[in-house]
Short mmCIF file of C-alpha atoms in Angstrom, two decimals:
data_model
loop_
_atom_site.label_atom_id
_atom_site.label_comp_id
_atom_site.label_asym_id
_atom_site.label_seq_id
_atom_site.Cartn_x
_atom_site.Cartn_y
_atom_site.Cartn_z
CA ALA A 201 15.01 -18.39 -7.01
CA ASP A 202 17.32 -20.87 -5.31
CA TRP A 203 17.87 -20.12 -1.62
CA ASP A 204 20.25 -22.52 0.08
CA GLY A 205 19.03 -25.36 -2.11
CA THR A 206 15.34 -24.54 -1.71
CA GLU A 207 13.22 -22.88 -4.38
CA LYS A 208 11.54 -19.74 -3.03
CA ASN A 209 9.18 -17.34 -4.75
CA LEU A 210 9.19 -13.56 -4.40
CA TYR A 211 6.93 -13.60 -1.35
CA GLN A 212 9.01 -16.24 0.40
CA LEU A 213 12.21 -14.30 -0.28
CA ARG A 214 10.60 -11.20 1.19
CA ILE A 215 10.93 -12.47 4.74
CA HIS A 216 14.73 -12.31 4.46
CA LEU A 217 14.52 -8.58 3.77
CA GLN A 218 13.46 -8.13 7.40
CA SER A 219 16.50 -9.88 8.81
CA ASN A 220 18.70 -8.13 11.36
CA ASP A 221 21.63 -9.43 9.33
CA ARG A 222 22.36 -6.78 6.73
CA ALA A 223 24.29 -9.27 4.60
CA GLU A 224 21.24 -11.54 4.49
CA ARG A 225 19.05 -8.62 3.44
CA LYS A 226 21.49 -7.74 0.67
CA ARG A 227 21.64 -11.33 -0.53
CA ALA A 228 17.84 -11.61 -0.63
CA TRP A 229 17.49 -8.26 -2.39
CA LYS A 230 20.01 -9.24 -5.02
CA ALA A 231 18.25 -12.58 -5.58
CA ILE A 232 14.98 -10.72 -6.11
CA MET A 233 16.63 -8.24 -8.46
CA ARG A 234 18.11 -11.07 -10.53
CA LEU A 235 14.63 -12.48 -11.08
CA TRP A 236 13.45 -9.14 -12.42
CA ARG A 237 16.62 -8.47 -14.43
CA ASP A 238 16.24 -11.75 -16.30
CA GLU A 239 12.83 -10.57 -17.54
CA ARG A 240 13.88 -7.02 -18.36
CA GLN A 241 13.77 -7.18 -22.17
CA ARG A 242 10.50 -9.08 -22.21
CA LEU A 243 8.88 -6.61 -19.80
CA ASN A 244 10.06 -3.65 -21.86
CA GLU A 245 8.58 -5.14 -25.02
CA LEU A 246 5.34 -6.04 -23.27
CA TYR A 247 4.87 -2.57 -21.83
CA VAL A 248 5.63 -0.69 -25.04
CA ASN A 249 3.07 -2.87 -26.81
CA MET A 250 0.54 -2.05 -24.08
CA LEU A 251 1.20 1.68 -24.48
CA GLU A 252 0.50 1.54 -28.21
CA LEU A 253 -2.76 -0.34 -27.69
CA ARG A 254 -3.89 2.03 -24.95
CA GLN A 255 -3.13 5.11 -27.02
CA GLN A 256 -5.20 3.62 -29.86
CA MET A 257 -8.07 3.06 -27.41
CA ALA A 258 -7.99 6.76 -26.53
CA VAL A 259 -7.94 7.76 -30.21
CA ASN A 260 -10.85 5.43 -30.94
CA ALA A 261 -12.82 7.08 -28.13
CA GLY A 262 -12.10 10.56 -29.50
CA LEU A 263 -9.87 11.52 -26.57
CA PRO A 264 -6.45 13.17 -26.73
CA ASP A 265 -4.54 10.56 -24.74
CA TYR A 266 -4.95 7.51 -22.53
CA ARG A 267 -4.84 9.60 -19.36
CA ALA A 268 -8.07 11.29 -20.39
CA TYR A 269 -9.49 7.86 -21.26
CA ALA A 270 -8.49 6.36 -17.90
CA PHE A 271 -9.94 9.21 -15.87
CA ARG A 272 -13.26 8.83 -17.66
CA GLU A 273 -13.13 5.03 -17.38
CA PHE A 274 -12.59 5.26 -13.62
CA GLY A 275 -15.38 7.80 -13.24
CA ARG A 276 -13.06 10.41 -11.75
CA PHE A 277 -15.47 13.31 -11.78
CA ALA A 278 -14.61 14.69 -8.32
CA TYR A 279 -10.99 15.48 -9.26
CA ARG A 280 -8.84 16.05 -12.33
CA PRO A 281 -5.29 15.21 -13.44
CA GLU A 282 -4.23 18.66 -12.25
CA ASP A 283 -5.37 17.76 -8.74
CA CYS A 284 -3.16 14.66 -8.82
CA LEU A 285 -0.18 16.72 -9.91
CA ALA A 286 -0.89 19.18 -7.07
CA PHE A 287 -1.00 16.19 -4.70
CA HIS A 288 2.45 15.17 -5.91
CA GLU A 289 3.70 18.70 -5.17
CA ALA A 290 2.19 18.60 -1.68
CA ILE A 291 3.89 15.25 -1.04
CA ALA A 292 7.23 16.61 -2.22
CA THR A 293 6.84 19.65 0.04
CA VAL A 294 5.44 18.06 3.20
CA ALA A 295 5.73 14.25 3.18
CA VAL A 296 9.17 13.77 1.59
CA PRO A 297 10.98 15.75 4.33
CA ALA A 298 9.08 13.79 7.01
CA ALA A 299 9.88 10.46 5.33
CA THR A 300 13.52 11.49 5.04
CA ARG A 301 13.58 12.28 8.77
CA ILE A 302 12.29 8.78 9.54
CA LEU A 303 14.93 7.12 7.39
CA GLU A 304 17.70 9.34 8.74
CA ARG A 305 16.81 8.37 12.33
CA LYS A 306 16.92 4.71 11.35
CA ARG A 307 20.28 5.18 9.65
CA ARG A 308 21.76 6.82 12.75
CA ARG A 309 20.34 4.19 15.09
CA ALA A 310 21.73 1.41 12.93
CA GLY A 311 25.12 3.11 12.81
CA TYR A 312 25.25 3.02 9.02
CA ARG A 313 27.15 5.58 7.00
CA ARG A 314 24.45 5.41 4.33
CA LEU A 315 21.24 3.53 3.61
CA ARG A 316 21.33 1.05 0.76
CA PRO A 317 18.52 -0.46 -1.36
CA TRP A 318 18.26 -3.58 0.84
CA ASP A 319 17.70 -1.36 3.90
CA ARG A 320 14.65 0.36 2.41
CA VAL A 321 12.71 -1.51 -0.30
CA ALA A 322 9.99 0.93 -1.28
CA GLU A 323 8.07 -1.27 -3.72
CA MET A 324 7.66 -3.92 -1.01
CA ALA A 325 7.06 -1.37 1.77
CA HIS A 326 10.04 -2.82 3.66
CA ILE A 327 12.08 -0.90 6.21
CA MET A 328 15.07 -2.49 7.87
CA PRO A 329 14.82 -3.55 11.53
CA VAL A 330 16.92 -1.43 13.88
CA GLY A 331 18.85 -2.81 16.82
CA ASP A 332 19.01 -6.42 17.87
CA ARG A 333 15.26 -7.00 17.87
CA GLU A 334 14.13 -9.77 15.59
CA ALA A 335 11.43 -9.07 13.02
CA LEU A 336 7.95 -9.54 14.44
CA ARG A 337 6.57 -13.07 14.01
CA PRO A 338 3.01 -12.63 15.23
CA TYR A 339 1.28 -15.90 14.42
CA ASP A 340 1.81 -19.55 13.57
CA GLY A 341 -0.30 -20.73 10.66
CA GLU A 342 -3.60 -19.74 9.13
CA ALA A 343 -5.82 -20.88 12.01
CA ASP A 344 -3.90 -18.72 14.48
CA LEU A 345 -4.14 -15.69 12.19
CA ILE A 346 -7.89 -16.17 11.82
CA ALA A 347 -8.53 -16.64 15.53
CA ARG A 348 -6.58 -13.59 16.69
CA SER A 349 -7.91 -11.38 13.89
CA GLY A 350 -11.43 -12.39 14.84
CA ASP A 351 -10.84 -11.34 18.44
CA ILE A 352 -9.52 -7.96 17.31
CA PHE A 353 -12.58 -7.24 15.18
CA ALA A 354 -15.00 -8.43 17.86
CA ASN A 355 -13.41 -6.13 20.42
CA LEU A 356 -13.41 -3.20 18.00
CA ASP A 357 -17.10 -3.64 17.15
CA PRO A 358 -19.37 -6.67 17.73
CA ALA A 359 -20.98 -6.45 14.28
CA LEU A 360 -17.58 -6.42 12.57
CA GLY A 361 -16.58 -9.42 14.67
CA LEU A 362 -19.70 -11.26 13.50
CA TYR A 363 -18.91 -10.46 9.86
CA PHE A 364 -15.43 -11.94 10.21
CA SER A 365 -16.60 -15.06 12.03
CA THR A 366 -19.09 -15.61 9.20
CA MET A 367 -16.22 -15.57 6.73
CA ALA A 368 -14.29 -18.09 8.80
CA ASP A 369 -17.32 -20.36 9.17
CA GLU A 370 -18.08 -20.25 5.44
CA SER A 371 -14.46 -20.89 4.31
CA LEU A 372 -14.10 -17.46 2.75
CA LEU A 373 -10.46 -17.03 3.81
CA ASP A 374 -7.40 -18.37 1.91
CA LEU A 375 -4.48 -16.79 3.78
CA GLN A 376 -1.37 -18.98 3.76
CA THR A 377 1.22 -19.10 0.99
CA ARG A 378 2.00 -22.44 -0.68
CA SER A 379 3.85 -23.71 -3.71
CA GLY A 380 2.09 -22.87 -6.94
CA LYS A 381 -0.30 -20.37 -5.35
CA ALA A 382 -0.75 -17.10 -7.21
CA LEU A 383 1.02 -14.12 -5.69
CA GLY A 384 -0.71 -11.14 -4.12
CA GLY A 385 -3.40 -10.35 -1.64
CA TYR A 386 -6.88 -8.96 -2.19
CA CYS A 387 -10.53 -9.10 -1.21
CA SER A 388 -12.92 -10.24 -3.91
CA LYS A 389 -16.71 -10.27 -3.91
CA LEU A 390 -18.94 -13.27 -4.61
CA PRO A 391 -21.89 -11.35 -6.07
CA LEU A 392 -24.51 -14.08 -6.06
CA ARG A 393 -23.97 -14.84 -2.36
CA ARG A 394 -23.17 -11.22 -1.49
CA ARG A 395 -20.15 -12.39 0.43
CA PRO A 396 -16.50 -11.28 0.41
CA PHE A 397 -13.54 -13.60 -0.10
CA ILE A 398 -10.03 -12.77 1.16
CA PHE A 399 -6.97 -14.15 -0.63
CA MET A 400 -3.42 -13.53 0.59
CA ASN A 401 0.01 -15.13 0.93
CA GLY A 402 0.82 -15.15 4.63
CA VAL A 403 4.22 -16.33 5.84
CA GLY A 404 4.00 -15.33 9.52
CA MET A 405 5.19 -11.71 9.23
CA HIS A 406 3.66 -8.54 10.61
CA ASP A 407 3.00 -7.46 7.03
CA ASP A 408 0.51 -10.32 6.89
CA VAL A 409 -1.36 -8.93 9.89
CA GLN A 410 -1.56 -5.53 8.19
CA THR A 411 -2.80 -7.20 5.01
CA MET A 412 -5.41 -9.06 7.02
CA LEU A 413 -6.68 -5.85 8.65
CA HIS A 414 -6.64 -4.05 5.31
CA GLU A 415 -8.52 -6.71 3.35
CA ALA A 416 -10.98 -7.16 6.20
CA GLY A 417 -11.93 -3.49 5.76
CA HIS A 418 -12.87 -4.30 2.16
CA ALA A 419 -14.75 -7.39 3.34
CA PHE A 420 -16.74 -5.34 5.86
CA HIS A 421 -17.66 -3.00 3.04
CA VAL A 422 -19.21 -5.94 1.18
CA PHE A 423 -21.25 -6.90 4.24
CA GLU A 424 -22.39 -3.34 4.94
CA VAL A 425 -23.79 -2.77 1.43
CA GLY A 426 -25.71 -6.05 1.52
CA ASP A 427 -29.03 -4.31 2.29
CA LEU A 428 -28.95 -1.96 -0.69
CA PRO A 429 -31.84 -2.80 -3.01
CA LEU A 430 -29.94 -2.72 -6.32
CA TYR A 431 -26.74 -4.60 -7.03
CA TRP A 432 -25.18 -1.76 -8.99
CA GLN A 433 -25.53 0.50 -5.93
CA GLU A 434 -23.13 -1.67 -3.95
CA ASP A 435 -19.85 -0.65 -5.63
CA PRO A 436 -18.30 2.48 -4.11
CA PRO A 437 -15.72 4.62 -5.89
CA ILE A 438 -12.28 3.06 -5.53
CA GLU A 439 -10.98 6.06 -3.60
CA PHE A 440 -13.52 5.40 -0.88
CA ALA A 441 -13.23 1.62 -1.05
CA GLU A 442 -9.63 2.08 0.07
CA VAL A 443 -10.73 4.34 2.94
CA ALA A 444 -12.63 1.30 4.21
CA SER A 445 -9.47 -0.80 4.23
CA MET A 446 -6.90 1.76 5.33
CA ALA A 447 -9.08 3.15 8.09
CA MET A 448 -9.60 -0.39 9.40
CA GLU A 449 -5.83 -0.80 9.79
CA LEU A 450 -5.78 2.33 11.95
CA LEU A 451 -8.99 1.65 13.90
CA ALA A 452 -7.88 -1.89 14.76
CA ALA A 453 -4.36 -0.86 15.84
CA PRO A 454 -5.21 -0.33 19.54
CA TYR A 455 -6.28 -3.98 19.72
CA LEU A 456 -3.01 -5.50 18.52
CA GLU A 457 -1.92 -6.27 22.08
CA GLU A 458 -2.62 -9.78 23.34
CA ALA A 459 -4.55 -8.32 26.27
CA ALA A 460 -6.99 -6.81 23.75
CA GLY A 461 -7.27 -10.03 21.73
CA GLY A 462 -4.38 -9.40 19.37
CA PHE A 463 -0.92 -10.74 18.63
CA TYR A 464 1.65 -8.85 20.66
CA SER A 465 3.12 -7.84 23.98
CA PRO A 466 2.72 -4.09 24.71
CA ALA A 467 6.25 -3.41 23.45
CA ASP A 468 5.80 -5.41 20.26
CA ALA A 469 2.37 -3.84 19.65
CA ALA A 470 4.05 -0.43 19.86
CA ARG A 471 6.64 -1.63 17.33
CA ALA A 472 3.89 -2.85 15.00
CA ARG A 473 2.03 0.45 15.23
CA LEU A 474 5.24 2.36 14.71
CA GLU A 475 6.04 0.40 11.55
CA HIS A 476 2.53 1.02 10.27
CA LEU A 477 2.58 4.78 10.80
CA GLU A 478 6.09 5.07 9.39
CA GLY A 479 4.89 3.07 6.41
CA ILE A 480 2.11 5.57 5.75
CA LEU A 481 4.55 8.46 5.60
CA LEU A 482 6.97 6.45 3.48
CA PHE A 483 4.20 5.34 1.12
CA TRP A 484 3.11 8.74 -0.14
CA PRO A 485 6.46 9.53 -1.85
CA TYR A 486 6.50 6.12 -3.55
CA MET A 487 2.89 6.58 -4.62
CA ALA A 488 3.82 9.93 -6.16
CA ILE A 489 6.55 8.23 -8.20
CA VAL A 490 4.19 5.54 -9.52
CA ASP A 491 1.43 8.02 -10.36
CA GLY A 492 3.77 10.69 -11.70
CA PHE A 493 5.45 8.14 -13.95
CA GLN A 494 2.13 7.25 -15.55
CA HIS A 495 1.10 10.89 -16.00
CA TRP A 496 4.29 11.39 -18.01
CA VAL A 497 4.02 8.11 -19.93
CA TYR A 498 0.49 8.59 -21.19
CA THR A 499 0.89 12.26 -22.10
CA HIS A 500 4.16 11.56 -23.98
CA PRO A 501 3.16 8.46 -26.01
CA ASP A 502 5.85 8.82 -28.65
CA GLU A 503 8.74 9.32 -26.21
CA ALA A 504 7.45 6.55 -23.94
CA ARG A 505 7.95 3.94 -26.65
CA ASP A 506 11.67 4.08 -25.81
CA PRO A 507 12.48 1.96 -22.71
CA ALA A 508 15.49 4.21 -22.04
CA ALA A 509 13.13 7.20 -21.73
CA LEU A 510 10.93 5.20 -19.35
CA ASP A 511 13.95 4.40 -17.20
CA ALA A 512 15.10 8.03 -17.24
CA THR A 513 11.67 9.31 -16.19
CA TRP A 514 11.40 6.80 -13.35
CA GLY A 515 14.95 7.63 -12.24
CA ALA A 516 14.28 11.38 -12.13
CA LEU A 517 11.10 10.88 -10.09
CA TRP A 518 12.96 8.54 -7.76
CA GLU A 519 15.64 11.13 -7.08
CA ARG A 520 12.98 13.70 -6.23
CA PHE A 521 10.77 11.59 -3.97
CA GLU A 522 13.15 8.95 -2.53
CA PRO A 523 16.40 10.83 -1.89
CA ALA A 524 17.50 9.09 1.31
CA VAL A 525 18.87 5.83 -0.14
CA ASP A 526 22.20 5.44 -1.92
CA TRP A 527 21.90 3.25 -5.04
CA SER A 528 25.53 3.55 -6.11
CA GLY A 529 26.49 0.51 -8.17
CA TYR A 530 22.84 -0.45 -8.69
CA GLU A 531 21.66 2.32 -10.99
CA ALA A 532 20.15 -0.13 -13.48
CA GLU A 533 18.01 -1.66 -10.72
CA ARG A 534 16.91 1.80 -9.58
CA VAL A 535 15.76 3.14 -12.96
CA SER A 536 13.98 -0.10 -13.90
CA GLY A 537 11.96 -0.05 -10.68
CA TRP A 538 8.80 0.59 -12.70
CA HIS A 539 9.00 -3.08 -13.75
CA ARG A 540 8.40 -4.07 -10.14
CA LYS A 541 5.05 -2.32 -9.73
CA PRO A 542 2.34 -4.54 -11.28
CA HIS A 543 -0.22 -1.71 -11.33
CA ILE A 544 1.82 0.03 -14.04
CA PHE A 545 1.27 -2.96 -16.32
CA ASP A 546 -2.15 -4.30 -15.51
CA SER A 547 -4.02 -1.43 -13.83
CA PRO A 548 -2.87 1.84 -15.42
CA PHE A 549 -3.61 4.92 -13.31
CA TYR A 550 -4.99 2.77 -10.49
CA TYR A 551 -2.65 3.77 -7.67
CA VAL A 552 -3.28 7.37 -6.69
CA GLU A 553 -6.48 6.10 -5.06
CA TYR A 554 -4.35 4.63 -2.27
CA GLY A 555 -2.78 8.00 -1.57
CA ILE A 556 -6.10 9.84 -1.63
CA ALA A 557 -7.77 7.19 0.52
CA GLN A 558 -4.95 7.36 3.06
CA VAL A 559 -5.77 11.03 3.56
CA GLY A 560 -9.37 10.06 4.28
CA ALA A 561 -8.40 7.15 6.53
CA LEU A 562 -6.12 9.35 8.61
CA GLN A 563 -8.99 11.74 9.18
CA VAL A 564 -11.14 8.84 10.43
CA TRP A 565 -8.23 7.86 12.72
CA ARG A 566 -7.90 11.45 13.94
CA ASN A 567 -11.61 11.40 14.84
CA SER A 568 -11.22 8.07 16.67
CA ARG A 569 -8.61 9.59 18.96
CA VAL A 570 -11.37 11.90 20.22
CA ASP A 571 -14.30 9.43 20.27
CA ALA A 572 -13.54 5.89 19.05
CA HIS A 573 -17.14 4.65 19.29
CA GLU A 574 -18.49 7.55 17.24
CA ALA A 575 -15.71 7.21 14.65
CA VAL A 576 -16.45 3.50 14.10
CA ALA A 577 -20.19 4.20 13.89
CA ARG A 578 -19.67 6.88 11.23
CA TYR A 579 -17.23 4.62 9.40
CA ARG A 580 -19.83 1.85 9.17
CA GLN A 581 -22.60 4.25 8.17
CA ALA A 582 -20.44 5.57 5.34
CA LEU A 583 -19.59 2.05 4.16
CA ALA A 584 -23.29 1.17 4.05
CA LEU A 585 -23.88 3.91 1.46
CA GLY A 586 -21.98 1.86 -1.14
CA GLY A 587 -21.98 3.76 -4.42
CA THR A 588 -25.16 5.76 -3.79
CA ARG A 589 -23.26 9.00 -3.09
CA GLU A 590 -20.46 10.89 -4.81
CA LEU A 591 -16.96 10.86 -3.36
CA PRO A 592 -17.14 14.11 -1.36
CA ALA A 593 -20.38 12.97 0.28
CA LEU A 594 -18.95 9.55 1.15
CA PHE A 595 -15.90 11.14 2.77
CA ALA A 596 -18.15 13.52 4.67
CA ALA A 597 -20.32 10.65 5.93
CA ALA A 598 -17.18 9.07 7.40
CA GLY A 599 -16.22 12.37 9.05
CA ALA A 600 -13.55 13.39 6.53
CA GLU A 601 -12.98 16.07 3.91
CA PHE A 602 -12.38 15.12 0.30
CA ARG A 603 -9.21 17.04 -0.41
CA PHE A 604 -5.55 16.14 -0.59
CA ASP A 605 -3.81 19.45 -0.90
CA GLU A 606 -0.78 20.85 0.90
CA ALA A 607 -2.87 22.33 3.72
CA MET A 608 -4.39 18.91 4.48
CA LEU A 609 -0.98 17.22 4.54
CA ARG A 610 0.35 19.97 6.80
CA ASP A 611 -2.43 19.02 9.22
CA LEU A 612 -1.99 15.23 9.07
CA VAL A 613 1.79 14.78 8.76
CA PRO A 614 2.64 16.48 12.11
CA LEU A 615 -0.03 14.30 13.77
CA LEU A 616 1.65 11.21 12.36
CA GLU A 617 5.13 12.38 13.35
CA ALA A 618 3.99 13.16 16.90
CA GLU A 619 2.50 9.68 17.31
CA ILE A 620 5.62 8.09 15.81
CA GLU A 621 7.83 9.96 18.29
CA ALA A 622 5.56 8.90 21.19
CA LEU A 623 5.77 5.25 20.12
CA GLU A 624 9.54 5.47 19.77
CA ARG A 625 9.81 6.81 23.31
CA ARG A 626 7.60 4.01 24.58
CA ILE A 627 9.66 1.35 22.81
CA ASP A 628 12.94 2.84 24.06
CA GLY A 629 11.57 3.01 27.59
CA GLU A 630 10.46 -0.62 27.57
CA GLY A 631 13.53 -1.85 25.73
#
């Protein structure tokens, strides 16, 4: 998209969504929406074609629908579709009210009559800044990001610090965005060398720091399984692979201050931690929309061939799980939001893992608040098991229970809200 005479991609436009200037946020959001709108018909046609092919795959395999096929393909033997639907219900009951409280506080603090789509961009995990504080700009260039991240990991655990320095020394980090570079961020594995490789599109935002911590958790998983005798033992279930990454974000959070090797002053570190914890609570409702959408799509294959039905289903889920934002005048952008989640196209049913893993990661974090050294030790021991145990046993090794029901959320959500309130008080006191 053109931005003041300069061509910017989706990731480069993203930075303007964190501006204190609401008009700038709106302008950036509308530029992003135009990019998606221009591809609307092509995306509809592409997805409907995918649905037909996937349904045929299920039929060929003797299964009733693609949901059954996907659950078997992913090896989901520790939970069923019904458990996912119960998770959605738990989120609606426990997490949605908490997320709404967060957004309502931000609305009041900003003095807005209502929140608009450019104030809360769920698919990009963006929340508007409040007050006159500028968005966090934690580092300057790839080398700075690598150096400070390395200090964080070394202070958290010497072995983790050594893993990360090995990646830096062996050029296994490609972190900065540039023209023509593919979008996204991920950790890949180089199987012959038994090394991880981290790819991301950093632009100097705090989101980049969170991505770095997240992908480093995956990288540490690759290092920890390196001593397993058989290659096929190294791959853990996806639900636990994401515990490795999400728990690392939480375990590393106390080291974000410059005094601990990180990026920020005490006040800015509190802001960063606040944004992270708020993001966890705000993520679960969005995850439920993405997962719930796919449960409907693949169990209603005939209806789902109509793009209008897809839009209507997404819109109904959005109203249930994201009620705090007013989309008046932008209804078409709201109901076509499923276009903007790549997983729906290229990784069907791969998204609930993030929600399940976050439940596990928060339990690791809860343990670290009692004994950080023991929590990190158990975390590493669990990672080293790779795929040699089933999901419940892997969670247990890390000190967590494998369940994601309403009772579990009623335990974790108040813990998150209490920490969020404590960080808000700290920020207000130092501001």
